Amino acid sequence: MHPQVGVGWRGAHSEGGNQQLLRRDCGRSAQSVKETFKTKEKSKGEMAARWAMLGLLAACVASAAKESVLNMCMDAKHHKTKPGPEEVLHGQCVLWKDNACCTANTSTEAHQDQSYLYNFNWNHCGVMPEKCKQHFIQDTCLYECSPNLGPWIDQADTSWRRERILNVPLCKEDCELWWEDCQDAVTCKENWHKGWNWTSGTNRCPRGFMCQPFKYVFPRPADLCEKIWSNSYKYTTEHRGGGRCIQMWFDPANGNPNVAVAKYYAQNGRDASPAPQAVLLLLLAALLSLL
């Protein structure tokens, strides 16, 4: 679940092992480049060698940046600082038990109609059908627990979280089943991230907004998956098991398919995976030292 609410929707992200390895390995490359550039000879051959070393440093930084987003937690309200196993996760969140960004308590609250996580009420236009609610619970579990969303993490710069997900490629089946099972649910808004009346402490429909069935608010599956959380998800025609889309639902006995998906997009661009700030600072420092 992702909405922007009164107190805040969906905590701190520290430098993990991947970034430490990055500093070690790329740091060695930076030192090699620096030593090469200190040479006083000015021959064309030596200049070519210097540029070659600089190219190696850039390649090292790019490679390490891609690796660093493959197993991470976003800097948001309830996320752990880094992923790891949880002895117990509740209900639908159990899929991420072996490697999770959520705690057991967060996983339990994800299943409540109105939990302390964000004070968000699913039943703002009457009781949400159970088959529809299961998809929103799964959406919340994916958001809170998955360590495989790194390629789609963007800055949020809000009071309650510094990072969010953007345009996560959702598998066709996951989006369309979500839409089909929620056709008879009722809501008054297509974007649940903002625009609510929070004067009571929980979300209520703003004045002038009528409650309508989902099928009128979200005429197509893409409308639901993309609009409801401000483009957190992107509708795709990719299928489960193809390695090109994120699955909300999977059988943990067969492993987590989203690991391979994150690796694919980290290597090929999400559109373009954002390099961690530490990586950019390292490259900048290395280049400045050569001037």
PDB file of C-alpha atoms in Angstrom:
ATOM      1  CA  MET A   1       0.000   0.000   0.000  1.00  0.00           C
ATOM      2  CA  HIS A   2       1.360   3.396  -0.872  1.00  0.00           C
ATOM      3  CA  PRO A   3      -0.990   6.370  -0.245  1.00  0.00           C
ATOM      4  CA  GLN A   4       0.004   9.789   0.997  1.00  0.00           C
ATOM      5  CA  VAL A   5      -2.027  10.363   4.113  1.00  0.00           C
ATOM      6  CA  GLY A   6      -2.233  12.649   7.109  1.00  0.00           C
ATOM      7  CA  VAL A   7       0.524  11.109   9.210  1.00  0.00           C
ATOM      8  CA  GLY A   8       2.263   9.319   6.377  1.00  0.00           C
ATOM      9  CA  TRP A   9       2.021   6.307   4.122  1.00  0.00           C
ATOM     10  CA  ARG A  10       4.342   3.468   4.293  1.00  0.00           C
ATOM     11  CA  GLY A  11      12.012   3.816   7.339  1.00  0.00           C
ATOM     12  CA  ALA A  12      15.621   4.309   6.877  1.00  0.00           C
ATOM     13  CA  HIS A  13      17.975   2.938   4.298  1.00  0.00           C
ATOM     14  CA  SER A  14      21.609   2.360   5.218  1.00  0.00           C
ATOM     15  CA  GLU A  15      24.619   1.517   3.122  1.00  0.00           C
ATOM     16  CA  GLY A  16      24.626  -2.274   2.627  1.00  0.00           C
ATOM     17  CA  GLY A  17      27.193  -4.871   1.634  1.00  0.00           C
ATOM     18  CA  ASN A  18      26.881  -4.197  -2.080  1.00  0.00           C
ATOM     19  CA  GLN A  19      27.825  -0.551  -1.685  1.00  0.00           C
ATOM     20  CA  GLN A  20      30.736  -1.462   0.606  1.00  0.00           C
ATOM     21  CA  LEU A  21      32.061  -3.834  -2.051  1.00  0.00           C
ATOM     22  CA  LEU A  22      31.559  -1.057  -4.559  1.00  0.00           C
ATOM     23  CA  ARG A  23      33.743   1.293  -2.533  1.00  0.00           C
ATOM     24  CA  ARG A  24      36.444  -1.384  -2.210  1.00  0.00           C
ATOM     25  CA  ASP A  25      36.617  -2.623  -5.801  1.00  0.00           C
ATOM     26  CA  CYS A  26      35.977   0.630  -7.618  1.00  0.00           C
ATOM     27  CA  GLY A  27      38.190   2.436  -5.136  1.00  0.00           C
ATOM     28  CA  ARG A  28      41.091   0.322  -6.350  1.00  0.00           C
ATOM     29  CA  SER A  29      40.287   1.247  -9.935  1.00  0.00           C
ATOM     30  CA  ALA A  30      40.109   4.925  -9.009  1.00  0.00           C
ATOM     31  CA  GLN A  31      43.556   4.721  -7.371  1.00  0.00           C
ATOM     32  CA  SER A  32      44.980   3.084 -10.502  1.00  0.00           C
ATOM     33  CA  VAL A  33      43.551   5.862 -12.653  1.00  0.00           C
ATOM     34  CA  LYS A  34      44.913   8.505 -10.302  1.00  0.00           C
ATOM     35  CA  GLU A  35      48.427   7.025 -10.352  1.00  0.00           C
ATOM     36  CA  THR A  36      48.329   6.795 -14.137  1.00  0.00           C
ATOM     37  CA  PHE A  37      47.338  10.431 -14.498  1.00  0.00           C
ATOM     38  CA  LYS A  38      50.165  11.566 -12.216  1.00  0.00           C
ATOM     39  CA  THR A  39      52.744  10.378 -14.758  1.00  0.00           C
ATOM     40  CA  LYS A  40      54.554  13.348 -16.267  1.00  0.00           C
ATOM     41  CA  GLU A  41      55.113  11.893 -19.744  1.00  0.00           C
ATOM     42  CA  LYS A  42      52.822  13.337 -22.412  1.00  0.00           C
ATOM     43  CA  SER A  43      53.011  10.736 -25.226  1.00  0.00           C
ATOM     44  CA  LYS A  44      49.931   9.810 -27.181  1.00  0.00           C
ATOM     45  CA  GLY A  45      50.313   6.205 -26.090  1.00  0.00           C
ATOM     46  CA  GLU A  46      50.256   7.199 -22.449  1.00  0.00           C
ATOM     47  CA  MET A  47      47.254   9.459 -22.968  1.00  0.00           C
ATOM     48  CA  ALA A  48      45.419   6.569 -24.606  1.00  0.00           C
ATOM     49  CA  ALA A  49      46.301   4.374 -21.633  1.00  0.00           C
ATOM     50  CA  ARG A  50      44.943   7.001 -19.252  1.00  0.00           C
ATOM     51  CA  TRP A  51      41.633   7.168 -21.056  1.00  0.00           C
ATOM     52  CA  ALA A  52      41.476   3.376 -21.096  1.00  0.00           C
ATOM     53  CA  MET A  53      41.928   3.305 -17.323  1.00  0.00           C
ATOM     54  CA  LEU A  54      39.214   5.925 -16.919  1.00  0.00           C
ATOM     55  CA  GLY A  55      36.938   3.777 -19.056  1.00  0.00           C
ATOM     56  CA  LEU A  56      37.609   0.801 -16.797  1.00  0.00           C
ATOM     57  CA  LEU A  57      36.698   2.879 -13.760  1.00  0.00           C
ATOM     58  CA  ALA A  58      33.430   3.981 -15.358  1.00  0.00           C
ATOM     59  CA  ALA A  59      32.600   0.388 -16.279  1.00  0.00           C
ATOM     60  CA  CYS A  60      33.342  -0.747 -12.742  1.00  0.00           C
ATOM     61  CA  VAL A  61      31.077   1.926 -11.275  1.00  0.00           C
ATOM     62  CA  ALA A  62      28.252   1.098 -13.695  1.00  0.00           C
ATOM     63  CA  SER A  63      28.468  -2.630 -12.952  1.00  0.00           C
ATOM     64  CA  ALA A  64      28.552  -2.167  -9.197  1.00  0.00           C
ATOM     65  CA  ALA A  65      25.639   0.283  -9.364  1.00  0.00           C
ATOM     66  CA  LYS A  66      23.510  -2.328 -11.113  1.00  0.00           C
ATOM     67  CA  GLU A  67      24.359  -4.994  -8.541  1.00  0.00           C
ATOM     68  CA  SER A  68      23.544  -2.711  -5.617  1.00  0.00           C
ATOM     69  CA  VAL A  69      19.837  -2.427  -6.526  1.00  0.00           C
ATOM     70  CA  LEU A  70      19.196  -6.176  -6.681  1.00  0.00           C
ATOM     71  CA  ASN A  71      18.655  -6.750  -2.961  1.00  0.00           C
ATOM     72  CA  MET A  72      17.609  -3.623  -1.113  1.00  0.00           C
ATOM     73  CA  CYS A  73      14.860  -1.951   0.888  1.00  0.00           C
ATOM     74  CA  MET A  74      13.538   1.483   0.019  1.00  0.00           C
ATOM     75  CA  ASP A  75      13.805   4.384   2.443  1.00  0.00           C
ATOM     76  CA  ALA A  76      10.150   4.565   3.427  1.00  0.00           C
ATOM     77  CA  LYS A  77       7.998   4.547   6.539  1.00  0.00           C
ATOM     78  CA  HIS A  78       7.987   0.925   7.749  1.00  0.00           C
ATOM     79  CA  HIS A  79      10.768  -0.766   5.757  1.00  0.00           C
ATOM     80  CA  LYS A  80      13.780  -2.407   7.381  1.00  0.00           C
ATOM     81  CA  THR A  81      17.191  -0.868   6.651  1.00  0.00           C
ATOM     82  CA  LYS A  82      18.210  -3.958   4.690  1.00  0.00           C
ATOM     83  CA  PRO A  83      16.491  -7.218   3.707  1.00  0.00           C
ATOM     84  CA  GLY A  84      16.891 -10.459   5.580  1.00  0.00           C
ATOM     85  CA  PRO A  85      15.007 -13.566   6.716  1.00  0.00           C
ATOM     86  CA  GLU A  86      12.032 -13.315   9.062  1.00  0.00           C
ATOM     87  CA  GLU A  87      11.128 -16.233  11.282  1.00  0.00           C
ATOM     88  CA  VAL A  88       7.424 -15.482  10.911  1.00  0.00           C
ATOM     89  CA  LEU A  89       5.481 -13.392   8.409  1.00  0.00           C
ATOM     90  CA  HIS A  90       1.701 -13.208   8.523  1.00  0.00           C
ATOM     91  CA  GLY A  91      -0.770 -14.498   5.952  1.00  0.00           C
ATOM     92  CA  GLN A  92      -0.185 -13.456   2.368  1.00  0.00           C
ATOM     93  CA  CYS A  93       3.153 -11.806   3.186  1.00  0.00           C
ATOM     94  CA  VAL A  94       4.699 -15.202   3.972  1.00  0.00           C
ATOM     95  CA  LEU A  95       5.955 -15.399   0.367  1.00  0.00           C
ATOM     96  CA  TRP A  96       8.839 -13.107   1.373  1.00  0.00           C
ATOM     97  CA  LYS A  97       9.743 -14.935   4.605  1.00  0.00           C
ATOM     98  CA  ASP A  98      13.222 -16.013   3.383  1.00  0.00           C
ATOM     99  CA  ASN A  99      14.299 -12.483   2.479  1.00  0.00           C
ATOM    100  CA  ALA A 100      12.085  -9.575   3.459  1.00  0.00           C
ATOM    101  CA  CYS A 101      12.088  -5.819   3.905  1.00  0.00           C
ATOM    102  CA  CYS A 102       9.135  -6.048   6.302  1.00  0.00           C
ATOM    103  CA  THR A 103       8.879  -7.199   9.909  1.00  0.00           C
ATOM    104  CA  ALA A 104       6.379  -9.687  11.281  1.00  0.00           C
ATOM    105  CA  ASN A 105       4.394  -6.847  12.847  1.00  0.00           C
ATOM    106  CA  THR A 106       4.182  -4.948   9.558  1.00  0.00           C
ATOM    107  CA  SER A 107       2.999  -8.095   7.784  1.00  0.00           C
ATOM    108  CA  THR A 108       0.236  -8.550  10.344  1.00  0.00           C
ATOM    109  CA  GLU A 109      -0.945  -4.960  10.053  1.00  0.00           C
ATOM    110  CA  ALA A 110      -0.984  -5.269   6.256  1.00  0.00           C
ATOM    111  CA  HIS A 111      -4.000  -7.567   6.620  1.00  0.00           C
ATOM    112  CA  GLN A 112      -6.103  -5.189   8.736  1.00  0.00           C
ATOM    113  CA  ASP A 113      -9.004  -3.205   7.278  1.00  0.00           C
ATOM    114  CA  GLN A 114      -7.637  -0.064   8.888  1.00  0.00           C
ATOM    115  CA  SER A 115      -4.191  -0.616  10.377  1.00  0.00           C
ATOM    116  CA  TYR A 116      -1.799   1.708  12.158  1.00  0.00           C
ATOM    117  CA  LEU A 117       0.527   1.525   9.119  1.00  0.00           C
ATOM    118  CA  TYR A 118      -1.230   4.340   7.265  1.00  0.00           C
ATOM    119  CA  ASN A 119      -4.689   4.694   8.855  1.00  0.00           C
ATOM    120  CA  PHE A 120      -6.122   3.893   5.441  1.00  0.00           C
ATOM    121  CA  ASN A 121      -9.655   2.516   5.307  1.00  0.00           C
ATOM    122  CA  TRP A 122     -10.423   0.117   2.454  1.00  0.00           C
ATOM    123  CA  ASN A 123     -14.126   0.428   3.271  1.00  0.00           C
ATOM    124  CA  HIS A 124     -14.489   4.149   2.539  1.00  0.00           C
ATOM    125  CA  CYS A 125     -17.478   3.465   0.237  1.00  0.00           C
ATOM    126  CA  GLY A 126     -18.925   0.427   1.988  1.00  0.00           C
ATOM    127  CA  VAL A 127     -17.423  -2.965   2.720  1.00  0.00           C
ATOM    128  CA  MET A 128     -14.855  -4.052   0.134  1.00  0.00           C
ATOM    129  CA  PRO A 129     -15.538  -7.587  -1.174  1.00  0.00           C
ATOM    130  CA  GLU A 130     -13.116 -10.143   0.247  1.00  0.00           C
ATOM    131  CA  LYS A 131     -11.889 -11.320  -3.158  1.00  0.00           C
ATOM    132  CA  CYS A 132     -10.962  -7.733  -4.005  1.00  0.00           C
ATOM    133  CA  LYS A 133      -9.345  -7.060  -0.649  1.00  0.00           C
ATOM    134  CA  GLN A 134      -6.951  -9.986  -1.143  1.00  0.00           C
ATOM    135  CA  HIS A 135      -5.326  -8.117  -4.026  1.00  0.00           C
ATOM    136  CA  PHE A 136      -4.840  -4.949  -1.982  1.00  0.00           C
ATOM    137  CA  ILE A 137      -3.323  -7.011   0.828  1.00  0.00           C
ATOM    138  CA  GLN A 138      -0.983  -8.635  -1.693  1.00  0.00           C
ATOM    139  CA  ASP A 139      -0.114  -5.230  -3.108  1.00  0.00           C
ATOM    140  CA  THR A 140       0.755  -4.054   0.411  1.00  0.00           C
ATOM    141  CA  CYS A 141       2.854  -7.172   1.086  1.00  0.00           C
ATOM    142  CA  LEU A 142       4.787  -6.672  -2.166  1.00  0.00           C
ATOM    143  CA  TYR A 143       5.399  -3.002  -1.373  1.00  0.00           C
ATOM    144  CA  GLU A 144       6.425  -3.539   2.251  1.00  0.00           C
ATOM    145  CA  CYS A 145       8.284  -6.861   1.984  1.00  0.00           C
ATOM    146  CA  SER A 146       9.901  -7.253  -1.440  1.00  0.00           C
ATOM    147  CA  PRO A 147      13.698  -6.689  -1.691  1.00  0.00           C
ATOM    148  CA  ASN A 148      13.473  -6.900  -5.505  1.00  0.00           C
ATOM    149  CA  LEU A 149      12.071  -3.469  -6.363  1.00  0.00           C
ATOM    150  CA  GLY A 150      15.420  -1.657  -6.491  1.00  0.00           C
ATOM    151  CA  PRO A 151      15.448  -0.921 -10.236  1.00  0.00           C
ATOM    152  CA  TRP A 152      12.219   1.075  -9.817  1.00  0.00           C
ATOM    153  CA  ILE A 153      12.998   3.027  -6.650  1.00  0.00           C
ATOM    154  CA  ASP A 154      12.783   6.801  -7.112  1.00  0.00           C
ATOM    155  CA  GLN A 155      13.129   9.744  -4.775  1.00  0.00           C
ATOM    156  CA  ALA A 156       9.908  10.815  -3.086  1.00  0.00           C
ATOM    157  CA  ASP A 157      11.087  13.707  -0.877  1.00  0.00           C
ATOM    158  CA  THR A 158       8.028  13.743   1.358  1.00  0.00           C
ATOM    159  CA  SER A 159       7.824  14.138   5.127  1.00  0.00           C
ATOM    160  CA  TRP A 160       7.133  10.443   5.680  1.00  0.00           C
ATOM    161  CA  ARG A 161       9.303   8.713   3.096  1.00  0.00           C
ATOM    162  CA  ARG A 162      12.308   9.561   0.951  1.00  0.00           C
ATOM    163  CA  GLU A 163      11.784   6.915  -1.699  1.00  0.00           C
ATOM    164  CA  ARG A 164       8.928   5.339  -3.627  1.00  0.00           C
ATOM    165  CA  ILE A 165       8.497   2.857  -6.480  1.00  0.00           C
ATOM    166  CA  LEU A 166       7.672   4.052  -9.985  1.00  0.00           C
ATOM    167  CA  ASN A 167       6.513   2.100 -13.056  1.00  0.00           C
ATOM    168  CA  VAL A 168       7.136  -1.389 -11.679  1.00  0.00           C
ATOM    169  CA  PRO A 169       6.235  -3.685 -14.629  1.00  0.00           C
ATOM    170  CA  LEU A 170       3.369  -5.763 -13.261  1.00  0.00           C
ATOM    171  CA  CYS A 171       2.582  -9.092 -14.899  1.00  0.00           C
ATOM    172  CA  LYS A 172      -0.508  -9.125 -17.110  1.00  0.00           C
ATOM    173  CA  GLU A 173      -2.223 -11.832 -15.030  1.00  0.00           C
ATOM    174  CA  ASP A 174      -1.669 -10.007 -11.734  1.00  0.00           C
ATOM    175  CA  CYS A 175      -3.127  -6.757 -13.012  1.00  0.00           C
ATOM    176  CA  GLU A 176      -6.065  -8.276 -14.836  1.00  0.00           C
ATOM    177  CA  LEU A 177      -7.077 -10.586 -11.974  1.00  0.00           C
ATOM    178  CA  TRP A 178      -6.901  -7.627  -9.578  1.00  0.00           C
ATOM    179  CA  TRP A 179      -9.193  -5.659 -11.890  1.00  0.00           C
ATOM    180  CA  GLU A 180     -11.620  -8.548 -12.442  1.00  0.00           C
ATOM    181  CA  ASP A 181     -11.963  -9.364  -8.741  1.00  0.00           C
ATOM    182  CA  CYS A 182     -12.601  -5.724  -7.852  1.00  0.00           C
ATOM    183  CA  GLN A 183     -15.271  -4.934 -10.475  1.00  0.00           C
ATOM    184  CA  ASP A 184     -18.018  -4.859  -7.859  1.00  0.00           C
ATOM    185  CA  ALA A 185     -16.011  -2.969  -5.222  1.00  0.00           C
ATOM    186  CA  VAL A 186     -16.901   0.701  -4.766  1.00  0.00           C
ATOM    187  CA  THR A 187     -14.722   3.803  -4.465  1.00  0.00           C
ATOM    188  CA  CYS A 188     -14.940   7.555  -5.008  1.00  0.00           C
ATOM    189  CA  LYS A 189     -11.406   8.198  -6.309  1.00  0.00           C
ATOM    190  CA  GLU A 190      -9.083   6.823  -8.983  1.00  0.00           C
ATOM    191  CA  ASN A 191      -5.878   8.064  -7.300  1.00  0.00           C
ATOM    192  CA  TRP A 192      -5.691   6.789  -3.734  1.00  0.00           C
ATOM    193  CA  HIS A 193      -2.396   8.509  -3.006  1.00  0.00           C
ATOM    194  CA  LYS A 194      -3.832  11.969  -2.482  1.00  0.00           C
ATOM    195  CA  GLY A 195      -6.921  14.153  -2.267  1.00  0.00           C
ATOM    196  CA  TRP A 196      -8.695  12.450   0.650  1.00  0.00           C
ATOM    197  CA  ASN A 197     -10.474  14.148   3.528  1.00  0.00           C
ATOM    198  CA  TRP A 198      -8.329  13.291   6.569  1.00  0.00           C
ATOM    199  CA  THR A 199     -10.069  15.494   9.154  1.00  0.00           C
ATOM    200  CA  SER A 200     -11.352  12.420  11.016  1.00  0.00           C
ATOM    201  CA  GLY A 201      -7.902  10.793  11.136  1.00  0.00           C
ATOM    202  CA  THR A 202      -8.717   8.317   8.402  1.00  0.00           C
ATOM    203  CA  ASN A 203      -9.478   8.695   4.702  1.00  0.00           C
ATOM    204  CA  ARG A 204     -12.942   9.806   3.692  1.00  0.00           C
ATOM    205  CA  CYS A 205     -14.261  10.786   0.300  1.00  0.00           C
ATOM    206  CA  PRO A 206     -13.840  14.494  -0.369  1.00  0.00           C
ATOM    207  CA  ARG A 207     -16.957  16.610  -0.795  1.00  0.00           C
ATOM    208  CA  GLY A 208     -18.470  16.257  -4.240  1.00  0.00           C
ATOM    209  CA  PHE A 209     -16.924  12.831  -4.973  1.00  0.00           C
ATOM    210  CA  MET A 210     -19.506  10.093  -5.524  1.00  0.00           C
ATOM    211  CA  CYS A 211     -18.991   6.422  -4.695  1.00  0.00           C
ATOM    212  CA  GLN A 212     -19.067   4.301  -7.862  1.00  0.00           C
ATOM    213  CA  PRO A 213     -18.203   0.703  -8.794  1.00  0.00           C
ATOM    214  CA  PHE A 214     -14.599   0.120  -9.741  1.00  0.00           C
ATOM    215  CA  LYS A 215     -15.622  -0.804 -13.282  1.00  0.00           C
ATOM    216  CA  TYR A 216     -16.670   2.820 -13.890  1.00  0.00           C
ATOM    217  CA  VAL A 217     -13.753   4.424 -12.067  1.00  0.00           C
ATOM    218  CA  PHE A 218     -11.242   2.052 -13.681  1.00  0.00           C
ATOM    219  CA  PRO A 219     -12.653   1.006 -17.100  1.00  0.00           C
ATOM    220  CA  ARG A 220      -9.567  -1.075 -18.018  1.00  0.00           C
ATOM    221  CA  PRO A 221      -7.052  -3.145 -16.022  1.00  0.00           C
ATOM    222  CA  ALA A 222      -4.317  -0.628 -16.855  1.00  0.00           C
ATOM    223  CA  ASP A 223      -6.402   2.170 -15.332  1.00  0.00           C
ATOM    224  CA  LEU A 224      -6.537   0.390 -11.989  1.00  0.00           C
ATOM    225  CA  CYS A 225      -2.929  -0.785 -11.808  1.00  0.00           C
ATOM    226  CA  GLU A 226      -1.359   2.450 -13.016  1.00  0.00           C
ATOM    227  CA  LYS A 227      -3.602   5.166 -11.622  1.00  0.00           C
ATOM    228  CA  ILE A 228      -4.533   3.959  -8.145  1.00  0.00           C
ATOM    229  CA  TRP A 229      -1.033   4.501  -6.679  1.00  0.00           C
ATOM    230  CA  SER A 230       0.262   7.324  -8.926  1.00  0.00           C
ATOM    231  CA  ASN A 231       2.046   5.072 -11.443  1.00  0.00           C
ATOM    232  CA  SER A 232       3.736   2.893  -8.852  1.00  0.00           C
ATOM    233  CA  TYR A 233       2.894   0.047 -11.241  1.00  0.00           C
ATOM    234  CA  LYS A 234       2.959  -0.200 -15.001  1.00  0.00           C
ATOM    235  CA  TYR A 235       0.588  -2.490 -16.887  1.00  0.00           C
ATOM    236  CA  THR A 236       2.405  -4.892 -19.212  1.00  0.00           C
ATOM    237  CA  THR A 237       1.532  -7.707 -21.600  1.00  0.00           C
ATOM    238  CA  GLU A 238       4.341  -9.799 -20.110  1.00  0.00           C
ATOM    239  CA  HIS A 239       3.309 -13.073 -18.495  1.00  0.00           C
ATOM    240  CA  ARG A 240       4.168 -14.704 -15.200  1.00  0.00           C
ATOM    241  CA  GLY A 241       7.267 -16.863 -15.391  1.00  0.00           C
ATOM    242  CA  GLY A 242       8.710 -14.984 -18.363  1.00  0.00           C
ATOM    243  CA  GLY A 243      11.314 -13.110 -16.335  1.00  0.00           C
ATOM    244  CA  ARG A 244      10.160  -9.702 -17.591  1.00  0.00           C
ATOM    245  CA  CYS A 245       7.483  -8.691 -15.084  1.00  0.00           C
ATOM    246  CA  ILE A 246       7.044  -8.488 -11.314  1.00  0.00           C
ATOM    247  CA  GLN A 247       4.638 -10.990  -9.767  1.00  0.00           C
ATOM    248  CA  MET A 248       2.495 -10.110  -6.786  1.00  0.00           C
ATOM    249  CA  TRP A 249       1.628 -13.774  -6.401  1.00  0.00           C
ATOM    250  CA  PHE A 250       4.028 -16.734  -6.624  1.00  0.00           C
ATOM    251  CA  ASP A 251       4.751 -20.096  -5.026  1.00  0.00           C
ATOM    252  CA  PRO A 252       7.726 -19.661  -2.657  1.00  0.00           C
ATOM    253  CA  ALA A 253       8.408 -23.403  -2.922  1.00  0.00           C
ATOM    254  CA  ASN A 254       9.647 -22.671  -6.450  1.00  0.00           C
ATOM    255  CA  GLY A 255      11.713 -19.673  -5.406  1.00  0.00           C
ATOM    256  CA  ASN A 256      11.063 -15.963  -5.859  1.00  0.00           C
ATOM    257  CA  PRO A 257      10.730 -15.204  -9.609  1.00  0.00           C
ATOM    258  CA  ASN A 258      11.150 -11.476  -8.987  1.00  0.00           C
ATOM    259  CA  VAL A 259      14.855 -11.934  -8.248  1.00  0.00           C
ATOM    260  CA  ALA A 260      15.529 -12.691 -11.925  1.00  0.00           C
ATOM    261  CA  VAL A 261      13.216  -9.884 -13.057  1.00  0.00           C
ATOM    262  CA  ALA A 262      15.067  -7.296 -10.968  1.00  0.00           C
ATOM    263  CA  LYS A 263      18.387  -8.569 -12.351  1.00  0.00           C
ATOM    264  CA  TYR A 264      17.148  -8.290 -15.929  1.00  0.00           C
ATOM    265  CA  TYR A 265      15.988  -4.690 -15.535  1.00  0.00           C
ATOM    266  CA  ALA A 266      19.075  -3.681 -13.538  1.00  0.00           C
ATOM    267  CA  GLN A 267      21.250  -4.901 -16.408  1.00  0.00           C
ATOM    268  CA  ASN A 268      19.092  -3.584 -19.247  1.00  0.00           C
ATOM    269  CA  GLY A 269      17.513  -0.492 -17.718  1.00  0.00           C
ATOM    270  CA  ARG A 270      14.080  -0.104 -16.248  1.00  0.00           C
ATOM    271  CA  ASP A 271      14.044   2.551 -18.471  1.00  0.00           C
ATOM    272  CA  ALA A 272      17.282   3.367 -16.643  1.00  0.00           C
ATOM    273  CA  SER A 273      17.946   2.228 -13.119  1.00  0.00           C
ATOM    274  CA  PRO A 274      19.018   5.083 -10.835  1.00  0.00           C
ATOM    275  CA  ALA A 275      22.574   4.615  -9.526  1.00  0.00           C
ATOM    276  CA  PRO A 276      22.857   4.887  -5.741  1.00  0.00           C
ATOM    277  CA  GLN A 277      24.050   8.253  -4.502  1.00  0.00           C
ATOM    278  CA  ALA A 278      27.213   6.705  -3.059  1.00  0.00           C
ATOM    279  CA  VAL A 279      28.164   5.451  -6.524  1.00  0.00           C
ATOM    280  CA  LEU A 280      27.802   8.848  -8.113  1.00  0.00           C
ATOM    281  CA  LEU A 281      29.764  10.514  -5.345  1.00  0.00           C
ATOM    282  CA  LEU A 282      32.562   7.984  -5.758  1.00  0.00           C
ATOM    283  CA  LEU A 283      32.788   8.597  -9.493  1.00  0.00           C
ATOM    284  CA  LEU A 284      32.723  12.377  -8.999  1.00  0.00           C
ATOM    285  CA  ALA A 285      35.495  12.211  -6.395  1.00  0.00           C
ATOM    286  CA  ALA A 286      37.614  10.030  -8.658  1.00  0.00           C
ATOM    287  CA  LEU A 287      37.219  12.384 -11.615  1.00  0.00           C
ATOM    288  CA  LEU A 288      37.965  15.485  -9.548  1.00  0.00           C
ATOM    289  CA  SER A 289      41.142  13.921  -8.206  1.00  0.00           C
ATOM    290  CA  LEU A 290      42.406  13.599 -11.785  1.00  0.00           C
ATOM    291  CA  LEU A 291      42.139  17.304 -12.587  1.00  0.00           C
TER     292      LEU A 291
END
